[in-house]
mmCIF file of the N, C-alpha and C atoms, coordinates in Angstrom:
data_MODEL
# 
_entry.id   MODEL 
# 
loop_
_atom_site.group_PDB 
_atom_site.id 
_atom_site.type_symbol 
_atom_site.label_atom_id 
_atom_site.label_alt_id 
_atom_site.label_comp_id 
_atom_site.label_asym_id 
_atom_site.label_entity_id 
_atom_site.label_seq_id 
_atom_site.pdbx_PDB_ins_code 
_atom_site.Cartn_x 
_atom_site.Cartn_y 
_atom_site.Cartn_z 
_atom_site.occupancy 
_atom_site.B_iso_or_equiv 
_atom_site.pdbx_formal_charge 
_atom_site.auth_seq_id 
_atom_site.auth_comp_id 
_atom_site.auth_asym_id 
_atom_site.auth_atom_id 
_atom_site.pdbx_PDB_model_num 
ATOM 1   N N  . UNK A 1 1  ? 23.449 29.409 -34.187 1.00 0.00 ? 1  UNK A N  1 
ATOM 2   C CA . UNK A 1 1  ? 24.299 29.322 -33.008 1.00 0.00 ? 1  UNK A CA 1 
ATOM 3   C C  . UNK A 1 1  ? 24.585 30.699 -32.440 1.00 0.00 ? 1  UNK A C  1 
ATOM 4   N N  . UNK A 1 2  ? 24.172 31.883 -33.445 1.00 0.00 ? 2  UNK A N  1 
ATOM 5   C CA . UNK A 1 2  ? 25.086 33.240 -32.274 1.00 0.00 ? 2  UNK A CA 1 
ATOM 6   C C  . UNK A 1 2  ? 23.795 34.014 -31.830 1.00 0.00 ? 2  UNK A C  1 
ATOM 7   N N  . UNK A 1 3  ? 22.666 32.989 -31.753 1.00 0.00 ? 3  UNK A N  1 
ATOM 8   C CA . UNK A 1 3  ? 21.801 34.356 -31.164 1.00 0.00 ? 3  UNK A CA 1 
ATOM 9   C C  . UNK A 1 3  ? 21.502 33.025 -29.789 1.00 0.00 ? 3  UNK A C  1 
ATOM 10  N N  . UNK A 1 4  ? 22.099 31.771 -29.636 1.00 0.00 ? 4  UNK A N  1 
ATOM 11  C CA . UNK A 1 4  ? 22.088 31.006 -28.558 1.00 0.00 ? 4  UNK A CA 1 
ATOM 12  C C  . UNK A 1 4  ? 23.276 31.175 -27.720 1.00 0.00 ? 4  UNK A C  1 
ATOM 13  N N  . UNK A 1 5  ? 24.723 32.193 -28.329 1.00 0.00 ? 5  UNK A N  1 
ATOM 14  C CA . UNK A 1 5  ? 25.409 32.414 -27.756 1.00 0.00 ? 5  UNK A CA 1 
ATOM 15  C C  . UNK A 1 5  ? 25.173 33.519 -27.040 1.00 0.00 ? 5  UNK A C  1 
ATOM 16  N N  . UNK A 1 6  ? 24.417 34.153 -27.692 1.00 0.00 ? 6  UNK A N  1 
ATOM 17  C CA . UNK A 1 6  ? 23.987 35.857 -27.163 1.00 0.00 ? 6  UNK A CA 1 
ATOM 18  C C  . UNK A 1 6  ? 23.242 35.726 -25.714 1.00 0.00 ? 6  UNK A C  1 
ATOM 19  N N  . UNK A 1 7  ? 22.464 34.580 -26.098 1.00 0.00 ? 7  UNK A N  1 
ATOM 20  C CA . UNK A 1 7  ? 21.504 33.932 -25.276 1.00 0.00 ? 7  UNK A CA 1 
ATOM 21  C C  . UNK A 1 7  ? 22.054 33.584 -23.654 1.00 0.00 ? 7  UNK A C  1 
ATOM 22  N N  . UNK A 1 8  ? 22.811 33.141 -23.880 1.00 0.00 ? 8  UNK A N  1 
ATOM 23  C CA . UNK A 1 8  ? 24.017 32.231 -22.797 1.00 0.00 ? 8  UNK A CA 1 
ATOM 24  C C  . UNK A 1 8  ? 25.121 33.168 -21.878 1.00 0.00 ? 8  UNK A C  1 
ATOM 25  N N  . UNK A 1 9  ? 24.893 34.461 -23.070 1.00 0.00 ? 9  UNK A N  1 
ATOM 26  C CA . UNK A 1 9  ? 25.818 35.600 -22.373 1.00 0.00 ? 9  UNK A CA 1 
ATOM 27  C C  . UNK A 1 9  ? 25.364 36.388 -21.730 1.00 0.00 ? 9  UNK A C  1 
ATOM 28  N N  . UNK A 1 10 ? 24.033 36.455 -21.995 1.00 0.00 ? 10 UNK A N  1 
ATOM 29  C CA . UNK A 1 10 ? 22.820 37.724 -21.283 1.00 0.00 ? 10 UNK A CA 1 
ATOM 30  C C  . UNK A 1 10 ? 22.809 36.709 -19.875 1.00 0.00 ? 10 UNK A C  1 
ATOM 31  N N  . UNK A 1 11 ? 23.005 35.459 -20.293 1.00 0.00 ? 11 UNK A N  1 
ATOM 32  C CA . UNK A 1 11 ? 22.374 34.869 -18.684 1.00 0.00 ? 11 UNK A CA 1 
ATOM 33  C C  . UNK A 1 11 ? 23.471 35.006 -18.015 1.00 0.00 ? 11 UNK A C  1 
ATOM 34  N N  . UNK A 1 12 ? 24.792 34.295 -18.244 1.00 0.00 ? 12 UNK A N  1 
ATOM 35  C CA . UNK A 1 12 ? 25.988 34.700 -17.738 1.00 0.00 ? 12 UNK A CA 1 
ATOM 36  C C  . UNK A 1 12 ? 26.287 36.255 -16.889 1.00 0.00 ? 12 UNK A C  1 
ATOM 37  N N  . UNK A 1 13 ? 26.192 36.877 -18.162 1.00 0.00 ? 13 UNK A N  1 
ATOM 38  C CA . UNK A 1 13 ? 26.240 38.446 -17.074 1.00 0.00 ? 13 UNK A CA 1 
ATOM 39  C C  . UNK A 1 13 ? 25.424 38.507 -15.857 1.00 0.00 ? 13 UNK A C  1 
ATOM 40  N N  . UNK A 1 14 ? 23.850 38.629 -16.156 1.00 0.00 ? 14 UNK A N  1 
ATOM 41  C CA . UNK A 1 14 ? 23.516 38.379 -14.873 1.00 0.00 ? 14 UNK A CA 1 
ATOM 42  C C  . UNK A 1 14 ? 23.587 38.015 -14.164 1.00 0.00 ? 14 UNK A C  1 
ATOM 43  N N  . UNK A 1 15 ? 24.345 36.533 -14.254 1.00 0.00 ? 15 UNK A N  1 
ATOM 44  C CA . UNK A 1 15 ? 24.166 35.971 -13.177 1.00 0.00 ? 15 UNK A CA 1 
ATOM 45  C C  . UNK A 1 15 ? 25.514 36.284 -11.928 1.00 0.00 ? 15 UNK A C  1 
ATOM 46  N N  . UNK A 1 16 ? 26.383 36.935 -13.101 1.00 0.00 ? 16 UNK A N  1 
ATOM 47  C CA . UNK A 1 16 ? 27.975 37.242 -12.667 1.00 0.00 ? 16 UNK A CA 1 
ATOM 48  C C  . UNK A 1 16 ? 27.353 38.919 -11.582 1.00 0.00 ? 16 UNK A C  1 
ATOM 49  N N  . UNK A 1 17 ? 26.428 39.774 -12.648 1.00 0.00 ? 17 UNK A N  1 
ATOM 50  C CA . UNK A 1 17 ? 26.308 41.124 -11.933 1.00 0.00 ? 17 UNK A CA 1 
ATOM 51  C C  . UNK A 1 17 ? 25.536 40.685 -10.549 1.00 0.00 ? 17 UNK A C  1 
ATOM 52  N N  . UNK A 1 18 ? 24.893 39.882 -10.480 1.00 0.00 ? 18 UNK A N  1 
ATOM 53  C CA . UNK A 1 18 ? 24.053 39.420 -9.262  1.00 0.00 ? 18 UNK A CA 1 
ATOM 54  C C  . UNK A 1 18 ? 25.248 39.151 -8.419  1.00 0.00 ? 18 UNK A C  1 
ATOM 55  N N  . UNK A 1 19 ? 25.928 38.144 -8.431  1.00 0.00 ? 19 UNK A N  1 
ATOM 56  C CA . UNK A 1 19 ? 27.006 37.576 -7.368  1.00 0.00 ? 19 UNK A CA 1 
ATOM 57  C C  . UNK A 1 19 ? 27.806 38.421 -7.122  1.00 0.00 ? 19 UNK A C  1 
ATOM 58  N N  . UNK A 1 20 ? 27.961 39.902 -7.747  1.00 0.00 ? 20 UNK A N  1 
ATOM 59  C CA . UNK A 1 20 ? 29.077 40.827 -7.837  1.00 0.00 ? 20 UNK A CA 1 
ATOM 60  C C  . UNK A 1 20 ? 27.954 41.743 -6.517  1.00 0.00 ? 20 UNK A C  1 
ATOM 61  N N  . UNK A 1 21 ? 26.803 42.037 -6.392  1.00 0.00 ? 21 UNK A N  1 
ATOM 62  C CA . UNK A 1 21 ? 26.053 42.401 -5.451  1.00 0.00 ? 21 UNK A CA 1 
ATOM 63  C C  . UNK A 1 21 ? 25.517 41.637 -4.226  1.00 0.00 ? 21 UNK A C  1 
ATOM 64  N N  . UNK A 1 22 ? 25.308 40.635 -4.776  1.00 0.00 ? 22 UNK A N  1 
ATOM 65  C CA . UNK A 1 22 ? 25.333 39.450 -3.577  1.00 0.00 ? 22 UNK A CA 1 
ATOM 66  C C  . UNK A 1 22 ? 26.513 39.578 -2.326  1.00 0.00 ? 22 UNK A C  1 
ATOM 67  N N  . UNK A 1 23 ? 27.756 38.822 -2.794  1.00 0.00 ? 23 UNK A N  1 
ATOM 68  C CA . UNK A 1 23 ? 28.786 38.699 -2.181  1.00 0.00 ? 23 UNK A CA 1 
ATOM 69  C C  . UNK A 1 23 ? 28.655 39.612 -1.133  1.00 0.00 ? 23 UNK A C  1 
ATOM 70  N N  . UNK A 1 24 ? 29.548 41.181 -1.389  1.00 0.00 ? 24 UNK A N  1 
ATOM 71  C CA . UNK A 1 24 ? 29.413 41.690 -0.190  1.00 0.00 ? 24 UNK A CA 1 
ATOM 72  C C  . UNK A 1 24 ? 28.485 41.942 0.595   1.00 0.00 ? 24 UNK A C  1 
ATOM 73  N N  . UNK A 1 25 ? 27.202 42.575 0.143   1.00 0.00 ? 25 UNK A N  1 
ATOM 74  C CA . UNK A 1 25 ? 26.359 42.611 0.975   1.00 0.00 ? 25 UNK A CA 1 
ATOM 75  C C  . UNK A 1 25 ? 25.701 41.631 1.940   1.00 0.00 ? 25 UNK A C  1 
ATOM 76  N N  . UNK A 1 26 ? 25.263 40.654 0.982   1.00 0.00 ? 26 UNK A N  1 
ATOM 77  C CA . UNK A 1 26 ? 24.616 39.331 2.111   1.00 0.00 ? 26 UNK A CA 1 
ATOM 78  C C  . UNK A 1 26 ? 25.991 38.527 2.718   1.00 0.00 ? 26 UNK A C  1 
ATOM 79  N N  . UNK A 1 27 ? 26.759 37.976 1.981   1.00 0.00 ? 27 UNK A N  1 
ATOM 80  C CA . UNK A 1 27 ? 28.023 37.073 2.305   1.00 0.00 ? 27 UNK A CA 1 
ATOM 81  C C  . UNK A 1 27 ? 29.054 37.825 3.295   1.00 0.00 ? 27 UNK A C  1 
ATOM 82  N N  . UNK A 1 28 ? 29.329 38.620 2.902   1.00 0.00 ? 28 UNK A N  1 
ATOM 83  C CA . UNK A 1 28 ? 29.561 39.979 4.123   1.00 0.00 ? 28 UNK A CA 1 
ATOM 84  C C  . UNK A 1 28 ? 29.414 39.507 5.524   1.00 0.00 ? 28 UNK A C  1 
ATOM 85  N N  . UNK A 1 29 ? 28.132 39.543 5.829   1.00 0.00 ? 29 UNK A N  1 
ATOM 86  C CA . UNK A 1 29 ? 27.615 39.777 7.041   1.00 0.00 ? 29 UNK A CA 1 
ATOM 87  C C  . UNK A 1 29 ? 28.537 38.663 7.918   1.00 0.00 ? 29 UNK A C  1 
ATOM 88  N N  . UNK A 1 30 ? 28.412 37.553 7.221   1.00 0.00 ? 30 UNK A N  1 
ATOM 89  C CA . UNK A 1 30 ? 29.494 36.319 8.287   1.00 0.00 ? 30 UNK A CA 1 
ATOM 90  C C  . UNK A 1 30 ? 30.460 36.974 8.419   1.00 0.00 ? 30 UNK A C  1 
ATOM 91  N N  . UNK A 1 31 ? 31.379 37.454 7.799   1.00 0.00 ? 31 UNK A N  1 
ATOM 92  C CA . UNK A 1 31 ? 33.055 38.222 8.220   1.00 0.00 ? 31 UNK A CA 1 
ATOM 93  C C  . UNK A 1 31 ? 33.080 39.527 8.950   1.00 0.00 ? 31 UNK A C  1 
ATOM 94  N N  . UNK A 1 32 ? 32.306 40.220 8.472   1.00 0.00 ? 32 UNK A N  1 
ATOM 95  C CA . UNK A 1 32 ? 32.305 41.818 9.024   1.00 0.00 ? 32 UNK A CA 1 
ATOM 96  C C  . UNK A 1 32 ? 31.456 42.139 9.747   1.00 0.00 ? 32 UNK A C  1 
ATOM 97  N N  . UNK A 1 33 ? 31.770 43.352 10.584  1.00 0.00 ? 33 UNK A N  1 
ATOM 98  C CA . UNK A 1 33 ? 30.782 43.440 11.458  1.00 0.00 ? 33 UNK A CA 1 
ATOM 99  C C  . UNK A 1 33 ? 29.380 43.751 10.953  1.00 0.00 ? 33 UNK A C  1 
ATOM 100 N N  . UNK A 1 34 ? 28.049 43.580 11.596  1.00 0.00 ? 34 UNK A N  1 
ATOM 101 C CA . UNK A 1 34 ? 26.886 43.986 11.032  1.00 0.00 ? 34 UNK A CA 1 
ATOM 102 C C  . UNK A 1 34 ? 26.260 45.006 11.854  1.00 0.00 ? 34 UNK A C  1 
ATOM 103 N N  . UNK A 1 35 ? 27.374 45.932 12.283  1.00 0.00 ? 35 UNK A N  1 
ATOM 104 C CA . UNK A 1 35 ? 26.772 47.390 11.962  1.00 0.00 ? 35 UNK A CA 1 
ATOM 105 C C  . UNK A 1 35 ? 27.219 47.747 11.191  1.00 0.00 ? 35 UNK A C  1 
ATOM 106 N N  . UNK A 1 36 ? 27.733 47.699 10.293  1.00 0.00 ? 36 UNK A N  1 
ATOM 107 C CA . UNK A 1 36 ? 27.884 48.379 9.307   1.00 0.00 ? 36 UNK A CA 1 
ATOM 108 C C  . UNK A 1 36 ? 27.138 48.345 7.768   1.00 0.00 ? 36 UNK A C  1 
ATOM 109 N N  . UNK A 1 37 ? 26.156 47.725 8.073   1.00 0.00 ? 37 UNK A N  1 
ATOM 110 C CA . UNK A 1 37 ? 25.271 47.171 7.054   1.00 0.00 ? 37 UNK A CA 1 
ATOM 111 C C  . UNK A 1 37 ? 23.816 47.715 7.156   1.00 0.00 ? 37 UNK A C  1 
ATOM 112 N N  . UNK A 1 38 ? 22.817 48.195 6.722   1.00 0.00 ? 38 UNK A N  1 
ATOM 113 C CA . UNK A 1 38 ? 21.595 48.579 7.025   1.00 0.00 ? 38 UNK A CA 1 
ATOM 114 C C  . UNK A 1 38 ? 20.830 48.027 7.434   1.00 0.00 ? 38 UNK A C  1 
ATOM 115 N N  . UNK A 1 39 ? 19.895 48.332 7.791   1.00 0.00 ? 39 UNK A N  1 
ATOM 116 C CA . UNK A 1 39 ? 18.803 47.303 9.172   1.00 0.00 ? 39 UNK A CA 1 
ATOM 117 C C  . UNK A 1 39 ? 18.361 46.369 8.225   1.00 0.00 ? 39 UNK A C  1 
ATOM 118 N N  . UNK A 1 40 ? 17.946 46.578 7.039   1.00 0.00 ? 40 UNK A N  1 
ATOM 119 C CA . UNK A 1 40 ? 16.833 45.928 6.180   1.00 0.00 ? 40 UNK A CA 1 
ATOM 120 C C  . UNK A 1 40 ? 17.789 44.587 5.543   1.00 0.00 ? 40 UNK A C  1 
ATOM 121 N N  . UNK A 1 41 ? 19.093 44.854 5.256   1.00 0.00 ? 41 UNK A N  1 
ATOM 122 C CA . UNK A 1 41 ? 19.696 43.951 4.913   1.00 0.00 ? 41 UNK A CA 1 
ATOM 123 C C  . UNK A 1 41 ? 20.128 42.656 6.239   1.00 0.00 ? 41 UNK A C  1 
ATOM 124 N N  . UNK A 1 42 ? 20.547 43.040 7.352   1.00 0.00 ? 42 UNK A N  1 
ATOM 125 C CA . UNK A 1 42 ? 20.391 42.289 8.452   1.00 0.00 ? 42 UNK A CA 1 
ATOM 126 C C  . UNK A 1 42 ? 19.212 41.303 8.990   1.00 0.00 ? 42 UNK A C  1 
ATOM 127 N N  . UNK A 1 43 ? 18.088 42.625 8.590   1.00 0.00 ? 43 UNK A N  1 
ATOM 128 C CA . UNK A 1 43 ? 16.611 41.767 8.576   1.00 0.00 ? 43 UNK A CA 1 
ATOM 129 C C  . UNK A 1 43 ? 16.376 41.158 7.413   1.00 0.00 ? 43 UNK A C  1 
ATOM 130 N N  . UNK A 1 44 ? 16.976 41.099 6.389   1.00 0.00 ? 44 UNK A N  1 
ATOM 131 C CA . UNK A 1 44 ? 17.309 39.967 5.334   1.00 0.00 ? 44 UNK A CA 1 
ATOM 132 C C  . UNK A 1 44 ? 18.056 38.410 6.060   1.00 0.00 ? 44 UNK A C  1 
ATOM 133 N N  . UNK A 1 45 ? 19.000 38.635 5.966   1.00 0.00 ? 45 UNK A N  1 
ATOM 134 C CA . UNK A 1 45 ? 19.560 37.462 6.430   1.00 0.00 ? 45 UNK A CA 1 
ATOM 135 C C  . UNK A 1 45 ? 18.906 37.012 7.525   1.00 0.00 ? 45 UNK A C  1 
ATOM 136 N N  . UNK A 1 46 ? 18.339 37.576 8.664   1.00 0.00 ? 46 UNK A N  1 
ATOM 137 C CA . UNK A 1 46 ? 17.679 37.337 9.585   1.00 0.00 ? 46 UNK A CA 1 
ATOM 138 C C  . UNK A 1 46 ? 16.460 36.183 9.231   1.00 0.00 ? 46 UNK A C  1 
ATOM 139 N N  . UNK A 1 47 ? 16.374 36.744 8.390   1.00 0.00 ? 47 UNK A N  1 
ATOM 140 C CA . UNK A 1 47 ? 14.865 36.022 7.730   1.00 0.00 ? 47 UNK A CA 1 
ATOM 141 C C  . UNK A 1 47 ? 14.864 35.001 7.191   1.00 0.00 ? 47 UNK A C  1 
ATOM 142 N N  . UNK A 1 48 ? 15.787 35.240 6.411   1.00 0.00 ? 48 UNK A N  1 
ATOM 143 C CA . UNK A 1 48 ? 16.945 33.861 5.504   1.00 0.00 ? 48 UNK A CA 1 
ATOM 144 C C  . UNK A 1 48 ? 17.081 32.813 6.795   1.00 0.00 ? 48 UNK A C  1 
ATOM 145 N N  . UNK A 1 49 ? 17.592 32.737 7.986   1.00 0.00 ? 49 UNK A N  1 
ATOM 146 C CA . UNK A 1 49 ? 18.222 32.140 8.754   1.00 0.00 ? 49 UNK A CA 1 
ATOM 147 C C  . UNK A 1 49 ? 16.929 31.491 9.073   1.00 0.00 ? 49 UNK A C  1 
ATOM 148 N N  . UNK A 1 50 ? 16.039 32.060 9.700   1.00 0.00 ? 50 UNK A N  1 
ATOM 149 C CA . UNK A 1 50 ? 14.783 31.740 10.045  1.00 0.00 ? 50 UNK A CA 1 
ATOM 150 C C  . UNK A 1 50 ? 13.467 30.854 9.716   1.00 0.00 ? 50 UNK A C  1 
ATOM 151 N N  . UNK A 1 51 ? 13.471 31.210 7.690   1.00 0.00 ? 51 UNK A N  1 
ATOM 152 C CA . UNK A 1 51 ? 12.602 30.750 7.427   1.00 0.00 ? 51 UNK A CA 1 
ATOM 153 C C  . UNK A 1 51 ? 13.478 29.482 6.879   1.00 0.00 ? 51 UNK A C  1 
ATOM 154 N N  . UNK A 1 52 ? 14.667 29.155 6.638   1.00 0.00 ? 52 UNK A N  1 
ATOM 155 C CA . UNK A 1 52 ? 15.501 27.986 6.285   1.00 0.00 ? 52 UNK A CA 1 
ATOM 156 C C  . UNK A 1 52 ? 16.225 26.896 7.166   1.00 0.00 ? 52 UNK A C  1 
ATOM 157 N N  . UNK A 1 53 ? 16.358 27.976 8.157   1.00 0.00 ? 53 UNK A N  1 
ATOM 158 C CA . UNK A 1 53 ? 17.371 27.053 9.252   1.00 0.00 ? 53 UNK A CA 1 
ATOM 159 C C  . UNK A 1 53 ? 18.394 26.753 9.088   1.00 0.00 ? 53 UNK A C  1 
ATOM 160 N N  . UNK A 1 54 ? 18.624 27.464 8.175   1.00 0.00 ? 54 UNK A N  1 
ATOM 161 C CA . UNK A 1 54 ? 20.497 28.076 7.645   1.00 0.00 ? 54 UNK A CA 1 
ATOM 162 C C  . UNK A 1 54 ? 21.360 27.532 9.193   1.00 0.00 ? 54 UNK A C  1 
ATOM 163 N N  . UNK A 1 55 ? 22.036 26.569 9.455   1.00 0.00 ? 55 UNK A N  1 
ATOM 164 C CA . UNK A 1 55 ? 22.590 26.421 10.602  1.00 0.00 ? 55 UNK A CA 1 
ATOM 165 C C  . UNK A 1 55 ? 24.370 27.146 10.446  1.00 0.00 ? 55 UNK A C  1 
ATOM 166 N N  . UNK A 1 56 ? 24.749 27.135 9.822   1.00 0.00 ? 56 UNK A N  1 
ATOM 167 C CA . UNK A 1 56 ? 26.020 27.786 9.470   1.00 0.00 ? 56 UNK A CA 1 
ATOM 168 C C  . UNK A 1 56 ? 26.328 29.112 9.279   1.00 0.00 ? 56 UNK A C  1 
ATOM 169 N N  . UNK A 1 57 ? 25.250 30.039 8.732   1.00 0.00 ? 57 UNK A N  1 
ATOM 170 C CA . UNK A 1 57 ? 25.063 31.144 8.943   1.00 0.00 ? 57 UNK A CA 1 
ATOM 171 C C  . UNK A 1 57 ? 24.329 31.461 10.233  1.00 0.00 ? 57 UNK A C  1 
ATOM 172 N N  . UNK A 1 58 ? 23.631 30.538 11.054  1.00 0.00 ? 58 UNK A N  1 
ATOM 173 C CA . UNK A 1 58 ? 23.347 31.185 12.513  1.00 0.00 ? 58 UNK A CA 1 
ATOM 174 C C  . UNK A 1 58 ? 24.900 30.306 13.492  1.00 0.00 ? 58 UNK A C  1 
ATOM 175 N N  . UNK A 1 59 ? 25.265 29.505 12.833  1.00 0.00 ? 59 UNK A N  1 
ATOM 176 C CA . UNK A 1 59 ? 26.467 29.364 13.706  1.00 0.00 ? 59 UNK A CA 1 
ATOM 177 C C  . UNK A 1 59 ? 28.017 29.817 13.495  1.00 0.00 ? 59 UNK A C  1 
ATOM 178 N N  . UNK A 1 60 ? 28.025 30.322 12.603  1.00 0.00 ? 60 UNK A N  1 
ATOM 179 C CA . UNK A 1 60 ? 28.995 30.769 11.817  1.00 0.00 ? 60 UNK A CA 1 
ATOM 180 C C  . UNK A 1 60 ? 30.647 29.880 11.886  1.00 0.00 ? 60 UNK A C  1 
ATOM 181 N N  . UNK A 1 61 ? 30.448 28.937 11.578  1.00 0.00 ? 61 UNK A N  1 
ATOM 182 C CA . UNK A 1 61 ? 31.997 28.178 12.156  1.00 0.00 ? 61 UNK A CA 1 
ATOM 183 C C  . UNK A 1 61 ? 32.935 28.780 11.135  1.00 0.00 ? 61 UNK A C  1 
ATOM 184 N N  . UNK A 1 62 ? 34.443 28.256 11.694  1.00 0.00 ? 62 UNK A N  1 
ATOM 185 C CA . UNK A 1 62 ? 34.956 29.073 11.480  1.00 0.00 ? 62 UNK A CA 1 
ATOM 186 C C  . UNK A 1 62 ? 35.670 28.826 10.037  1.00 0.00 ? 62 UNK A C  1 
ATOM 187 N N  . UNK A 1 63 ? 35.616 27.674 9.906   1.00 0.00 ? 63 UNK A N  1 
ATOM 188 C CA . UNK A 1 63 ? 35.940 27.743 8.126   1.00 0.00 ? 63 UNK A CA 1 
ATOM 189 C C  . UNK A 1 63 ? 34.977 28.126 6.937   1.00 0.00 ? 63 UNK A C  1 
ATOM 190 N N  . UNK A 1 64 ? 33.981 28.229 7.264   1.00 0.00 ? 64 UNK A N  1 
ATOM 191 C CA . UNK A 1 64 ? 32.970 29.751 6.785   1.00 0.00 ? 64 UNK A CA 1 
ATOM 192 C C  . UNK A 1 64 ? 33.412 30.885 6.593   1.00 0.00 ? 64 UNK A C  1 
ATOM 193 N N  . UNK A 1 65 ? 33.677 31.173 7.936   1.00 0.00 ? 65 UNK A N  1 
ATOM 194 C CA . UNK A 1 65 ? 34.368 33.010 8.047   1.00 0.00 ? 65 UNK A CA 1 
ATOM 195 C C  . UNK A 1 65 ? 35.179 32.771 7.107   1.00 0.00 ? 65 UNK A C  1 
ATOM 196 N N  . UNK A 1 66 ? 36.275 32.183 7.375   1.00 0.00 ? 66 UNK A N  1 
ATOM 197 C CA . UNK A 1 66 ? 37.498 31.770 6.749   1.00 0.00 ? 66 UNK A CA 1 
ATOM 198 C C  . UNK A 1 66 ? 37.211 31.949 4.642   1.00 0.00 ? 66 UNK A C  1 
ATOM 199 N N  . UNK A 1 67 ? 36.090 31.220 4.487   1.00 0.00 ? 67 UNK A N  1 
ATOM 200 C CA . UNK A 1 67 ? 35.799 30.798 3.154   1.00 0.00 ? 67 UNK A CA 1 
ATOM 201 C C  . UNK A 1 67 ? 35.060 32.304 2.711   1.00 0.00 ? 67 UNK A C  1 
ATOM 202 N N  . UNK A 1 68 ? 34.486 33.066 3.573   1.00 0.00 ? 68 UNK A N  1 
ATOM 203 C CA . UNK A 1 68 ? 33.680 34.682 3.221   1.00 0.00 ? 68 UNK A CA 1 
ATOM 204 C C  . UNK A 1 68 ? 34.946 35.375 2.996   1.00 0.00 ? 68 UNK A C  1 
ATOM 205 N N  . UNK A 1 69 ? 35.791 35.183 4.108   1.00 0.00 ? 69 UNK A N  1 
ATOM 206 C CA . UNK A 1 69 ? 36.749 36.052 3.810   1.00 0.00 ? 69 UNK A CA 1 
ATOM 207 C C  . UNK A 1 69 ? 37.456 35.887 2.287   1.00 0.00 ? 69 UNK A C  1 
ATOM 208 N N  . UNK A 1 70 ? 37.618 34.763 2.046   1.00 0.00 ? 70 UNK A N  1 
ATOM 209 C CA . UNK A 1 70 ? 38.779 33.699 0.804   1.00 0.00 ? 70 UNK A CA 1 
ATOM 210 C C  . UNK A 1 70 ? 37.556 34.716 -0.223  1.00 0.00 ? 70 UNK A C  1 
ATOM 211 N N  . UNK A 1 71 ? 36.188 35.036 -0.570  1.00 0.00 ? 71 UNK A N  1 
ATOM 212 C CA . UNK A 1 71 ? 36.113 35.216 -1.199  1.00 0.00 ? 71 UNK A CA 1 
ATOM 213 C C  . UNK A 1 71 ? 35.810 36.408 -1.657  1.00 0.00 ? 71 UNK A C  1 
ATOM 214 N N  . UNK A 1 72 ? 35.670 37.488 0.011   1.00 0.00 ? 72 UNK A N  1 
ATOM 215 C CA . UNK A 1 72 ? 35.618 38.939 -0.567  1.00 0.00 ? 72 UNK A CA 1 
ATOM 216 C C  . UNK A 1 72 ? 36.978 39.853 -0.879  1.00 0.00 ? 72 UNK A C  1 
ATOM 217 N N  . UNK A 1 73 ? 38.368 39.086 -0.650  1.00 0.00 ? 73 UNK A N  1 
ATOM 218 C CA . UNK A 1 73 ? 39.433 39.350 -0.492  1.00 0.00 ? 73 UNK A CA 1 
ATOM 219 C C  . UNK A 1 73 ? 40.106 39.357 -2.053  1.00 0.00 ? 73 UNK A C  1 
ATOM 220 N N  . UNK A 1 74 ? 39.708 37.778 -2.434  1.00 0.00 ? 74 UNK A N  1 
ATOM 221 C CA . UNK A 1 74 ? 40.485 37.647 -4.119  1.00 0.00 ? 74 UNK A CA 1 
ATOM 222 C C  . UNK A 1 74 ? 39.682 36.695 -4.879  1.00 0.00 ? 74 UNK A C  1 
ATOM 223 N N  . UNK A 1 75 ? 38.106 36.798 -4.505  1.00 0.00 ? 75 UNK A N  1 
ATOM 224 C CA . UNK A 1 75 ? 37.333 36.296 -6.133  1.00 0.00 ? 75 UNK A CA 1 
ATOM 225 C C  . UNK A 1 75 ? 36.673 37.733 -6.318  1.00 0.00 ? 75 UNK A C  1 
ATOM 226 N N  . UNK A 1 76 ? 36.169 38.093 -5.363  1.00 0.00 ? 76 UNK A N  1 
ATOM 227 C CA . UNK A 1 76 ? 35.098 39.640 -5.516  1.00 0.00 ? 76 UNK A CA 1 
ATOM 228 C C  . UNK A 1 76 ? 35.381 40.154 -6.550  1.00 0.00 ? 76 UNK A C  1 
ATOM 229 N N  . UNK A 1 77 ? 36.991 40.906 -6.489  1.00 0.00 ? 77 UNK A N  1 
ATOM 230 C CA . UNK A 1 77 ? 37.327 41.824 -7.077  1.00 0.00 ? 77 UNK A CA 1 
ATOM 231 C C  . UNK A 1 77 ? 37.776 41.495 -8.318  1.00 0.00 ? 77 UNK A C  1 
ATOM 232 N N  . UNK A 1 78 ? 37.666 40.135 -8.636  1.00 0.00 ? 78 UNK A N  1 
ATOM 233 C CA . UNK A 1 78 ? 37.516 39.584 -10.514 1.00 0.00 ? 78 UNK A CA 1 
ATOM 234 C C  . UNK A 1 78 ? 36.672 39.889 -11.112 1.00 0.00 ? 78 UNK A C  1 
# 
């Protein structure tokens, strides 16, 4: 059992350090302005929107914003 716990924790972290880089940068972009973000990351989401048809991120309603904000404000910083 503790090298399946070890197992479970290596994935955990990652998956926590990923969403800890995720969040602001891509999730960001709905709340804040996007100049302030680098071209390549814009042309990320851009692409995202494009090749998916992401309709909420090209329409951004407003309990979205609302929910980006809810989470770069007081989950992020857990």
């Amino acid at each position: 059992m503790g090298a399946l716990g070890k197992l479970i924790d290596v994935a955990l972290f990652v998956y926590f350090v990923s969403m800890a880089i995720i969040a602001p940068l891509i999730d960001g972009q709905t709340s804040l302005p996007s100049g302030i973000y680098p071209a390549f990351l814009t042309d990320l989401k851009s692409k995202y929107i494009a090749d998916f048809g992401d309709y909420l991120l090209m329409e951004k309603p407003h309990f979205l914003v609302g929910l980006v904000w809810h989470e770069l404000l007081f989950l992020w910083p857990l």
